Amino acid sequence: MDRLKVGVLISGRGSNMTALAKACAATDFPAEIVLVLSNGADPGGLERAEGLGIATELISHHGFPNRSSFEIALTERLEAAGVEFICLAGFMRLLTASFVNHWRDRMINIHPSLLPAFKGLHTHERALKAGVRISGCTVHFVRPEMDEGPIIIQAAVPVLADDTPNSLASRILVQEHRIYPEALRLIASGAATVMGERMRFRAAVGNDNLLVNPVPAQP
Ligand code: GRF
């Protein structure tokens, strides 16, 4: 089986990267991680990747005069490692249209809200402040506009009366770790393809694959 060669871009602790790596460890999974690249000062994610036997690289954006030279270095390194497809997993740098268009339809992201609600940072604080009853997470293809792009899978997570940003974040994170590997599996196996601004799914892909809807946690 030809496995899709994936590069994972992180900035921090890399728990989503770890979830992807664990899925890729199964020999029948249709993708493999060939490089984990971090721009961050937090070494946690890279140490985790090394512990899993994955090639890693640290490219700090501080070492470059501007965004585009940093991104050129990223693409050079990713392509040198044979990367065909990028998973952004907590990569905390805005990417220019030039980088995004180079990797168009070959780059996905995970965001901790039900997009298109709560794009950007501080999603959980904003969800609580807005008083929504349901939040969640989204895996989507990347477009030049921040947190936009064809949606692959979403997980709905109930907001509980006594939630804090941290408690909501940790319940959503559990679902992130579930839907990110599943989205990668659907794409790498050819069951999900991006067609313009929408996804197209093979008939065998059902709602159970695309909308994960956990019941409220019991006290
Ligand atoms: C996750 O909440 C992800 O949705 C967001 O950044 C966070 C990264 O966490 N984009 P981790 O580094 O994967 O643990």
Short mmCIF file of N, CA, C and O in Angstrom, two decimals, residues 113-114 117-118 123-137 155-163 168 171-172 213-217:
data_model
loop_
_atom_site.label_atom_id
_atom_site.label_comp_id
_atom_site.label_asym_id
_atom_site.label_seq_id
_atom_site.Cartn_x
_atom_site.Cartn_y
_atom_site.Cartn_z
N SER A 113 -13.30 24.79 17.69
CA SER A 113 -14.68 25.31 17.75
C SER A 113 -15.45 24.69 16.60
O SER A 113 -14.85 24.06 15.71
N LEU A 114 -16.75 24.89 16.61
CA LEU A 114 -17.56 24.47 15.47
C LEU A 114 -17.53 25.60 14.46
O LEU A 114 -18.32 26.54 14.52
N ALA A 117 -18.14 29.33 13.56
CA ALA A 117 -18.18 30.10 14.80
C ALA A 117 -16.79 30.15 15.44
O ALA A 117 -16.05 29.17 15.36
N PHE A 118 -16.47 31.25 16.05
CA PHE A 118 -15.27 31.40 16.89
C PHE A 118 -13.98 31.06 16.16
O PHE A 118 -13.21 30.20 16.59
N THR A 123 -10.93 30.64 21.75
CA THR A 123 -12.24 30.12 21.33
C THR A 123 -13.11 29.76 22.52
O THR A 123 -14.31 30.05 22.52
N HIS A 124 -12.53 29.09 23.52
CA HIS A 124 -13.36 28.58 24.63
C HIS A 124 -13.89 29.73 25.49
O HIS A 124 -15.06 29.73 25.88
N GLU A 125 -13.05 30.71 25.76
CA GLU A 125 -13.50 31.90 26.50
C GLU A 125 -14.67 32.54 25.76
O GLU A 125 -15.68 32.91 26.37
N ARG A 126 -14.52 32.67 24.45
CA ARG A 126 -15.54 33.36 23.65
C ARG A 126 -16.81 32.53 23.57
O ARG A 126 -17.92 33.07 23.60
N ALA A 127 -16.68 31.20 23.49
CA ALA A 127 -17.88 30.34 23.44
C ALA A 127 -18.64 30.46 24.76
O ALA A 127 -19.87 30.57 24.77
N LEU A 128 -17.92 30.47 25.88
CA LEU A 128 -18.59 30.59 27.19
C LEU A 128 -19.26 31.95 27.31
O LEU A 128 -20.39 32.06 27.79
N LYS A 129 -18.54 32.98 26.88
CA LYS A 129 -19.10 34.33 26.97
C LYS A 129 -20.35 34.47 26.11
O LYS A 129 -21.32 35.15 26.50
N ALA A 130 -20.36 33.82 24.97
CA ALA A 130 -21.52 33.89 24.08
C ALA A 130 -22.68 33.05 24.60
O ALA A 130 -23.81 33.17 24.11
N GLY A 131 -22.38 32.16 25.55
CA GLY A 131 -23.44 31.35 26.13
C GLY A 131 -23.93 30.22 25.24
O GLY A 131 -25.06 29.74 25.40
N VAL A 132 -23.06 29.76 24.30
CA VAL A 132 -23.52 28.67 23.44
C VAL A 132 -23.69 27.39 24.26
O VAL A 132 -23.00 27.18 25.27
N ARG A 133 -24.63 26.56 23.87
CA ARG A 133 -24.88 25.29 24.57
C ARG A 133 -24.03 24.16 24.01
O ARG A 133 -23.83 23.15 24.64
N ILE A 134 -23.60 24.35 22.76
CA ILE A 134 -22.78 23.32 22.11
C ILE A 134 -21.57 24.00 21.48
O ILE A 134 -21.71 25.00 20.77
N SER A 135 -20.39 23.47 21.77
CA SER A 135 -19.20 23.88 21.05
C SER A 135 -18.61 22.63 20.41
O SER A 135 -19.34 21.68 20.16
N GLY A 136 -17.31 22.61 20.16
CA GLY A 136 -16.75 21.42 19.55
C GLY A 136 -15.47 21.71 18.81
O GLY A 136 -14.73 22.63 19.17
N CYS A 137 -15.20 20.92 17.78
CA CYS A 137 -13.97 21.09 17.01
C CYS A 137 -14.21 20.70 15.56
O CYS A 137 -15.18 20.00 15.25
N ALA A 155 -16.87 17.59 15.53
CA ALA A 155 -17.39 16.92 16.73
C ALA A 155 -18.08 17.97 17.57
O ALA A 155 -17.53 19.04 17.83
N ALA A 156 -19.31 17.67 17.98
CA ALA A 156 -20.06 18.56 18.85
C ALA A 156 -19.78 18.18 20.30
O ALA A 156 -19.76 16.99 20.64
N VAL A 157 -19.54 19.18 21.12
CA VAL A 157 -19.28 18.93 22.55
C VAL A 157 -20.19 19.85 23.36
O VAL A 157 -20.14 21.08 23.20
N PRO A 158 -21.03 19.28 24.22
CA PRO A 158 -21.94 20.11 25.02
C PRO A 158 -21.16 21.03 25.97
O PRO A 158 -20.12 20.63 26.51
N VAL A 159 -21.68 22.24 26.15
CA VAL A 159 -21.11 23.15 27.14
C VAL A 159 -21.89 22.96 28.43
O VAL A 159 -23.12 23.04 28.43
N LEU A 160 -21.20 22.67 29.51
CA LEU A 160 -21.87 22.40 30.79
C LEU A 160 -21.97 23.68 31.62
O LEU A 160 -21.16 24.62 31.44
N ALA A 161 -22.94 23.71 32.52
CA ALA A 161 -23.24 24.93 33.26
C ALA A 161 -22.02 25.44 34.04
O ALA A 161 -21.81 26.65 34.16
N ASP A 162 -21.21 24.52 34.57
CA ASP A 162 -20.08 24.96 35.40
C ASP A 162 -18.76 24.95 34.64
O ASP A 162 -17.69 24.95 35.25
N ASP A 163 -18.81 24.95 33.32
CA ASP A 163 -17.57 24.90 32.54
C ASP A 163 -16.71 26.15 32.73
O ASP A 163 -17.24 27.27 32.82
N LEU A 168 -13.76 23.08 29.42
CA LEU A 168 -14.32 22.91 28.07
C LEU A 168 -13.22 22.51 27.09
O LEU A 168 -13.39 21.59 26.28
N ARG A 171 -12.36 18.79 27.39
CA ARG A 171 -13.32 17.85 26.78
C ARG A 171 -13.29 17.94 25.26
O ARG A 171 -13.42 16.94 24.57
N ILE A 172 -13.08 19.15 24.74
CA ILE A 172 -12.99 19.28 23.28
C ILE A 172 -11.72 18.60 22.76
O ILE A 172 -11.74 17.94 21.71
N ASN A 213 -20.71 13.18 17.95
CA ASN A 213 -21.65 13.92 18.79
C ASN A 213 -21.74 13.30 20.17
O ASN A 213 -22.67 12.60 20.51
N PRO A 214 -20.73 13.57 21.02
CA PRO A 214 -20.72 12.94 22.33
C PRO A 214 -21.86 13.41 23.22
O PRO A 214 -22.25 14.58 23.14
N VAL A 215 -22.37 12.52 24.03
CA VAL A 215 -23.43 12.90 24.97
C VAL A 215 -22.80 13.70 26.11
O VAL A 215 -21.62 13.58 26.38
N PRO A 216 -23.60 14.53 26.81
CA PRO A 216 -23.04 15.30 27.92
C PRO A 216 -22.38 14.39 28.95
O PRO A 216 -22.90 13.30 29.22
N ALA A 217 -21.28 14.83 29.52
CA ALA A 217 -20.59 14.05 30.55
C ALA A 217 -21.50 13.91 31.77
O ALA A 217 -22.19 14.86 32.16
#
